Tab-separated table of C-alpha atoms in Angstrom:
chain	number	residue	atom	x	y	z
A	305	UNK	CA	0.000	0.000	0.000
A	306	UNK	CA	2.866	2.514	1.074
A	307	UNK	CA	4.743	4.374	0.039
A	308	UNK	CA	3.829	3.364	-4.010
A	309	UNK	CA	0.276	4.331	-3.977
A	310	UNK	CA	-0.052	6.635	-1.028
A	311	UNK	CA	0.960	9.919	-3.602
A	312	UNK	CA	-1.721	8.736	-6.280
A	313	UNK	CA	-4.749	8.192	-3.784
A	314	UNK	CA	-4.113	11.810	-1.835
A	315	UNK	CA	-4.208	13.920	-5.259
A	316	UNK	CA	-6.981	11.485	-6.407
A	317	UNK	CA	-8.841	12.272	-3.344
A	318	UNK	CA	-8.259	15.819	-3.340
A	319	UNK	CA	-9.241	15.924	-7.155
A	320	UNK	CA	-12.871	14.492	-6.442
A	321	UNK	CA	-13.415	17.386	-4.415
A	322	UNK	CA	-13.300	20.057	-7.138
A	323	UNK	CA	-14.999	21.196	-9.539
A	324	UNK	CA	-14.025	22.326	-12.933
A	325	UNK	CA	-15.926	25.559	-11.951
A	326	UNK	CA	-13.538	26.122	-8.577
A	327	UNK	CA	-10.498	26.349	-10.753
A	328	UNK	CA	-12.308	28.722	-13.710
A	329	UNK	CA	-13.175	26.085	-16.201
A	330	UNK	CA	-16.602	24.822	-17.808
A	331	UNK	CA	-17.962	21.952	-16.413
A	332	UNK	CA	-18.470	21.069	-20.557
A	333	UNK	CA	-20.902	18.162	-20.102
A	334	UNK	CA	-24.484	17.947	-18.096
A	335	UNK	CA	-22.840	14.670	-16.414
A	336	UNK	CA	-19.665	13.500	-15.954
A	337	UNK	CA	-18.477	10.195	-15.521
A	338	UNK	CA	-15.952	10.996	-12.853
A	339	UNK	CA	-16.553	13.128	-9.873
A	340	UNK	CA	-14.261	16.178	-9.317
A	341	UNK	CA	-11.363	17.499	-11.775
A	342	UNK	CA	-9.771	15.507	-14.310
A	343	UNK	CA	-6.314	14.833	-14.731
A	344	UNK	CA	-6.405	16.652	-17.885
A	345	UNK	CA	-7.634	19.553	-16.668
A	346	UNK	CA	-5.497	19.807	-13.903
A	347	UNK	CA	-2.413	18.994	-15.262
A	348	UNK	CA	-2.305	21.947	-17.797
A	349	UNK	CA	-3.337	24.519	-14.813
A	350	UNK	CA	-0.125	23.406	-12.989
A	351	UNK	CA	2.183	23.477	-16.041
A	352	UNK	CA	3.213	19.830	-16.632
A	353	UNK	CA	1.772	17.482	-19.485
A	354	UNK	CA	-1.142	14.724	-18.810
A	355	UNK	CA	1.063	11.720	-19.140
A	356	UNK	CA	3.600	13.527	-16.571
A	357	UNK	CA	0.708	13.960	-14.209
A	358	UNK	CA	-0.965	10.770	-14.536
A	359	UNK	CA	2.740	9.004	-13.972
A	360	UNK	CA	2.906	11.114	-11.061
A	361	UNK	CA	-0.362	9.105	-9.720
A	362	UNK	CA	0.994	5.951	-10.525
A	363	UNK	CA	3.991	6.613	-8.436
A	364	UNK	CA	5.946	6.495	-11.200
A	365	UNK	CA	7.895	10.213	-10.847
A	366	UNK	CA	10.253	9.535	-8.226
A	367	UNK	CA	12.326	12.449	-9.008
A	368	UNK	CA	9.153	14.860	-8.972
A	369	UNK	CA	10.195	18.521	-8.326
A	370	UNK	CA	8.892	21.052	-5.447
A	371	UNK	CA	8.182	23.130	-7.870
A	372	UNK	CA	6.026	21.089	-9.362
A	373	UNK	CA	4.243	19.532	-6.075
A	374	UNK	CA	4.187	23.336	-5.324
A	375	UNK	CA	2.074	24.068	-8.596
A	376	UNK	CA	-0.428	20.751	-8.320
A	377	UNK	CA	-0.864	22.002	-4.608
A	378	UNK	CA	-1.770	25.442	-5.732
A	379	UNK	CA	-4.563	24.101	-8.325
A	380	UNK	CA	-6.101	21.784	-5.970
A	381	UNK	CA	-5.967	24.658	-3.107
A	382	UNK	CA	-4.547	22.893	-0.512
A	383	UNK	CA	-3.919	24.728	3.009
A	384	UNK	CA	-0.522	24.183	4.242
A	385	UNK	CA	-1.110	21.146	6.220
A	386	UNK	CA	-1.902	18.886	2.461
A	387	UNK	CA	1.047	20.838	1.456
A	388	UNK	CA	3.620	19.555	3.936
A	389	UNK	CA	1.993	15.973	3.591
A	390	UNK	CA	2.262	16.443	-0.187
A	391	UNK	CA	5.528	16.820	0.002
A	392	UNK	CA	6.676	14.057	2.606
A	393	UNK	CA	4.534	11.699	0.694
A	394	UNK	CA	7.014	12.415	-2.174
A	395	UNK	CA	10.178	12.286	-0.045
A	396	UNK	CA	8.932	8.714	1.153
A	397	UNK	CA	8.097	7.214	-2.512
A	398	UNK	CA	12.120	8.112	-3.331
A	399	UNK	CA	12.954	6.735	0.266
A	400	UNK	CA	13.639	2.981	0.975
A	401	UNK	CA	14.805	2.852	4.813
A	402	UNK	CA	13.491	1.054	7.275
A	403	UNK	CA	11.939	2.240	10.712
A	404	UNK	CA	13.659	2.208	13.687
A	405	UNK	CA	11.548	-0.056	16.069
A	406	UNK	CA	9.749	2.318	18.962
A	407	UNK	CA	11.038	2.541	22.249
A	408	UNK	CA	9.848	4.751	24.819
A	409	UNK	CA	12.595	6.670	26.657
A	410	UNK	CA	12.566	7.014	30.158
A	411	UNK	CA	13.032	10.466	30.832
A	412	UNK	CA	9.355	10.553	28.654
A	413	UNK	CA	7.946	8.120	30.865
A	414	UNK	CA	9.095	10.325	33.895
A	415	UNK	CA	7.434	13.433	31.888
A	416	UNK	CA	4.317	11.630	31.839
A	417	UNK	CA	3.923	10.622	35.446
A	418	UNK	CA	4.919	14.042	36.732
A	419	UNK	CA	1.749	15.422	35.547
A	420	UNK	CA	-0.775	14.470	38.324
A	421	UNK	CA	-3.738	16.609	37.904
A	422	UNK	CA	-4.559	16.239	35.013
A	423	UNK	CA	-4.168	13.688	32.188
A	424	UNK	CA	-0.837	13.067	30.285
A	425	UNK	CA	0.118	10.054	28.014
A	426	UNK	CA	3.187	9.194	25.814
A	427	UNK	CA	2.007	8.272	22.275
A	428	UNK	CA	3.615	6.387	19.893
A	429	UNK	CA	3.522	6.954	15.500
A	430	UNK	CA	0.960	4.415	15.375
A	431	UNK	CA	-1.453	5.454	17.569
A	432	UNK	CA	-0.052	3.695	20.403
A	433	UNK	CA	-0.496	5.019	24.312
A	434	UNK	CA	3.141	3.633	25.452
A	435	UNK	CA	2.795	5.498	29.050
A	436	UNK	CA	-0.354	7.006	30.785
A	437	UNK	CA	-1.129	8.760	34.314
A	438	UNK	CA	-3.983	8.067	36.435
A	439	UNK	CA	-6.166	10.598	34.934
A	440	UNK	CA	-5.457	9.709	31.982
A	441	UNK	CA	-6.673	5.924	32.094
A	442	UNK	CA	-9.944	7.659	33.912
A	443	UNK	CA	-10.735	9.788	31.036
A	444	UNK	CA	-9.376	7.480	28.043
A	445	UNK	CA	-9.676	3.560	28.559
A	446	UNK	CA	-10.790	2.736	32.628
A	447	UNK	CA	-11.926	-0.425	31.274
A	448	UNK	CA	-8.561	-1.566	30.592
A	449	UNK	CA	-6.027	-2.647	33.405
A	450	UNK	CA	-3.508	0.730	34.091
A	451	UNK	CA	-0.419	-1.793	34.860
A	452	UNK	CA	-0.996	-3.702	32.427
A	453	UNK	CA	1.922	-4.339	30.078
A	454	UNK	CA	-0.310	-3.892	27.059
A	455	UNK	CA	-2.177	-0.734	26.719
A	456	UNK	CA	-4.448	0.096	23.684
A	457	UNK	CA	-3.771	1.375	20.550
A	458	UNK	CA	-6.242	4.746	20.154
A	459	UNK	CA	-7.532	4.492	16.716
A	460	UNK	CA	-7.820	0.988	16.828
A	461	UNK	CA	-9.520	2.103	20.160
A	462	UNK	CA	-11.985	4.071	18.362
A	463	UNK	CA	-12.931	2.539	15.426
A	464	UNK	CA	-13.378	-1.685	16.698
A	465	UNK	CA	-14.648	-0.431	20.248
A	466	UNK	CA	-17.508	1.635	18.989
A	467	UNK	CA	-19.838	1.487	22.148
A	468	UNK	CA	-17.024	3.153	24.258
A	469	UNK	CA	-15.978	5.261	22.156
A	470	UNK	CA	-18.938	6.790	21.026
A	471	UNK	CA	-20.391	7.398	24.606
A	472	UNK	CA	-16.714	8.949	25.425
A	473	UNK	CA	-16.264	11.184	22.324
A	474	UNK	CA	-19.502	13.813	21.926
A	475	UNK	CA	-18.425	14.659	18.086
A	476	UNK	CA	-17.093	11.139	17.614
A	477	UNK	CA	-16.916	11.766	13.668
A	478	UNK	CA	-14.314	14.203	14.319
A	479	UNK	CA	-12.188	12.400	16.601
A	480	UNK	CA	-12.303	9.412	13.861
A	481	UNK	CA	-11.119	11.904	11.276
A	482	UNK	CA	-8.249	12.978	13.591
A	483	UNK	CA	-7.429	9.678	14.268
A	484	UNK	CA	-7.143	8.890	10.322
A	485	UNK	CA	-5.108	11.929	9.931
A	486	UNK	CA	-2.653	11.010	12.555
A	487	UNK	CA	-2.026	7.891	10.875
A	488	UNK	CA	-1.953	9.585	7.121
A	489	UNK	CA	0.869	12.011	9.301
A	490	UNK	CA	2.476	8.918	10.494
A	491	UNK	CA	2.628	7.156	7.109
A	492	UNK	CA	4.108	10.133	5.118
A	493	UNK	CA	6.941	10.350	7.857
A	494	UNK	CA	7.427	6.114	8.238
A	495	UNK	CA	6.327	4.598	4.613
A	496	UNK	CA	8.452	1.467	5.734
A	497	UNK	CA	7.220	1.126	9.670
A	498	UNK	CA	5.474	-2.735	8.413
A	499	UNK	CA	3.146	-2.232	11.956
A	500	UNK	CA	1.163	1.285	10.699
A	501	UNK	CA	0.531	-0.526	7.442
A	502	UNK	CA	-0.789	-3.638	9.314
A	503	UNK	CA	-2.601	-1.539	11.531
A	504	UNK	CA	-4.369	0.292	8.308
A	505	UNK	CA	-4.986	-3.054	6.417
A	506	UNK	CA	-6.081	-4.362	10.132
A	507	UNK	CA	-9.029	-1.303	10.561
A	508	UNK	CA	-9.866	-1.581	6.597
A	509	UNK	CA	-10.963	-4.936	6.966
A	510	UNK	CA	-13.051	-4.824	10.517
A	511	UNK	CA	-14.255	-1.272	10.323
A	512	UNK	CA	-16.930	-0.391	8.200
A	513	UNK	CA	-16.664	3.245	9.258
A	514	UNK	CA	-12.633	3.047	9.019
A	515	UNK	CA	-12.873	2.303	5.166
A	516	UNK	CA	-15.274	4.819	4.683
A	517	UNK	CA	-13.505	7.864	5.884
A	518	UNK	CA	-9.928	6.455	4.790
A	519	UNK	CA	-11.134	6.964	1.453
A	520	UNK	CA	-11.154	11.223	2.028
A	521	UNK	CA	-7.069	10.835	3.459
A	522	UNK	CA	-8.040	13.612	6.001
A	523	UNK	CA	-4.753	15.752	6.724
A	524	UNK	CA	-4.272	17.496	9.907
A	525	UNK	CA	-0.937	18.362	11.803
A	526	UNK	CA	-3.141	17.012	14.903
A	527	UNK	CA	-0.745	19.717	17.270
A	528	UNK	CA	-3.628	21.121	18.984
A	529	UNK	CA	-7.062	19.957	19.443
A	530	UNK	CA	-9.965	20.840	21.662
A	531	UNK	CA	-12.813	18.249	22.062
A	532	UNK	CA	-15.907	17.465	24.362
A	533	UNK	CA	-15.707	14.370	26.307
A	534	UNK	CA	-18.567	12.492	27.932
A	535	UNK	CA	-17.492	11.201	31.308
A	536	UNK	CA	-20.034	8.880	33.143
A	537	UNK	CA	-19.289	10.001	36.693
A	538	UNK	CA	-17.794	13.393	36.321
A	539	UNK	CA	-20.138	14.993	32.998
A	540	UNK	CA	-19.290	16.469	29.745
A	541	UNK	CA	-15.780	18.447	29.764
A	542	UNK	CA	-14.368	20.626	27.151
A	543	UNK	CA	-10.008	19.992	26.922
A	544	UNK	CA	-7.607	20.852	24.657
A	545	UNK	CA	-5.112	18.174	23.991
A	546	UNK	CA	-1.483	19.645	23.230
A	547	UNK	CA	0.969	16.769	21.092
A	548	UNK	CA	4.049	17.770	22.208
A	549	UNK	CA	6.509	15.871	20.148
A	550	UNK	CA	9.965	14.247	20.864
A	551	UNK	CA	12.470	16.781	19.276
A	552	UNK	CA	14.793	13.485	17.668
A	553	UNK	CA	11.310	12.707	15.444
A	554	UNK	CA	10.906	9.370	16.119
A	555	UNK	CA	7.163	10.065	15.714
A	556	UNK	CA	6.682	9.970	19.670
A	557	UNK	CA	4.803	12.805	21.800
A	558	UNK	CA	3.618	13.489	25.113
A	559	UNK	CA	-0.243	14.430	24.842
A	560	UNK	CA	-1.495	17.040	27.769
A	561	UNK	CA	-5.136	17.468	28.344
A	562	UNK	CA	-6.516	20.440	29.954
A	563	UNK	CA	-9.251	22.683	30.668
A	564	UNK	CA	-10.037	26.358	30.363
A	565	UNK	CA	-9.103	28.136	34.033
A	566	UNK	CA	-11.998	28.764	35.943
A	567	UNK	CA	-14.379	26.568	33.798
A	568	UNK	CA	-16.935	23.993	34.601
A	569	UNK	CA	-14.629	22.091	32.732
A	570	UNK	CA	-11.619	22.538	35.015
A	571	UNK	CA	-13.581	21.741	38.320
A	572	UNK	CA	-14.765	18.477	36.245
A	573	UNK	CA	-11.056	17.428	35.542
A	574	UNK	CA	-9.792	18.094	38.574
A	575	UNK	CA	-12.862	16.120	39.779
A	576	UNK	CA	-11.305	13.177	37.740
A	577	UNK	CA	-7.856	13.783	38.590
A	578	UNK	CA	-9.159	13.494	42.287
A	579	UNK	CA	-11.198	10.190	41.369
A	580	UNK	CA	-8.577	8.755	39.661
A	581	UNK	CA	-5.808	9.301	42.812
A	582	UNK	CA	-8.240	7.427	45.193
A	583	UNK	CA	-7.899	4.123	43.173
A	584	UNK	CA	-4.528	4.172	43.222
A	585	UNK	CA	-2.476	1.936	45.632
């Protein structure tokens, strides 16, 4: 699947959402066959030839310019988040190393258990929770054991535990999408990390939902997020979650979730953070 066909199905998805009118041309037919903008109207609109551009699907321009990922970007209008993953996706068709295998270092681990009142976990590129506080099992996954030496993946998480998830996430649509986009971030940066590929064939073939929005290759730099959360003993709480990542970009952060001062939202987490301390040995 990655990293030969990765290039091809983001400008193919970000084709079907235009229209020969967004980009100043005539629709020239009552119906057309294929939704969105043609190759071969695209391709003279960013200066290069239709056989260059439809190679450049295929995966078969290695050596593609900036310049000319630059121009395509500029005719499909993409903000510069699809930019940026435009361009790794490129890097990583012409790149043929293989991941380093993911190990948490300690001083993260330390990171993460210093925060106390409120919750804090250590993710990996794959979706991964490698470390989590007490609050942060509270809020995320109480149904799984906090010591225990496996600790779940959060898209896989979301998308093949549906009943949780959905009663956890109050606009769970959106947190699916960001979970699809931290994976499409993942895959630009790690084409030859085997596990995120397993993990994307894994979710295409037991999640209904998963294929559907996979198809749209959402693209968000996932830095900053704010998001309602539906707690069952604490109520509905408004945090931001801050991905602070690992400066040697090994595709690990530390995720921080907090609350507006003075909110209801604040007394509610530190409500949970209070909860969570009084089940711990």
């Amino acid at each position: 699947m990655y990293p030969a066909s990765a290039l091809g199905e983001f400008l193919r998805s970000r084709r079907a959402r235009l229209r020969p009118e967004d980009v100043g041309l005539s629709s020239g037919v009552r119906h057309r066959r294929v939704a969105g903008l043609r190759r071969e109207e695209l391709a003279p609109l960013a200066g290069v030839s239709v056989g260059y551009y439809t190679r450049l699907e295929q995966g078969q321009s290695p050596n593609v310019s900036d310049d000319v990922l630059d121009a395509v970007a500029r005719v499909l209008r993409l903000d510069d988040d699809e930019l940026a993953h435009l361009h790794r996706l490129a890097r990583a068709a012409r790149a043929g190393a293989k991941a380093k295998p993911e190990q948490l270092r300690p001083g993260i681990r330390l990171m993460v258990d210093a925060f106390t009142d409120r919750p804090a976990i250590a993710v990996g590129r794959r979706g991964d929770i490698l470390a989590w506080n007490r609050p942060a099992h509270a809020l995320l996954a109480p149904h799984w054991p906090f010591e225990g030496a496996e600790k779940p993946n959060f898209v896989r998480l979301d998308f093949l535990e549906l009943e949780f998830s959905r009663g956890l996430y109050v606009d769970w649509t959106q947190k699916a999408r960001d979970d699809i986009a931290y994976l499409e971030g993942s895959l630009s940066r790690f084409p030859a990390d085997e596990g995120l590929t397993a993990l994307v064939e894994e979710l295409l073939a037991l999640s209904p939902e998963f294929r559907s929005m996979w198809t749209e290759h959402p693209v968000s730099n996932c830095a900053s997020i704010s998001r309602d959360y539906r707690h069952p003993e604490v109520g509905v709480m408004t945090l931001t979650a801050e991905l602070l990542r690992t400066p040697d970009d090994e595709g690990q952060g530390v995720t921080v979730f907090q609350a507006e001062a003075g909110s209801p939202s604040e007394e509610r987490l530190r409500r949970l953070a209070e909860l969570a301390a009084a089940v711990s040995p």
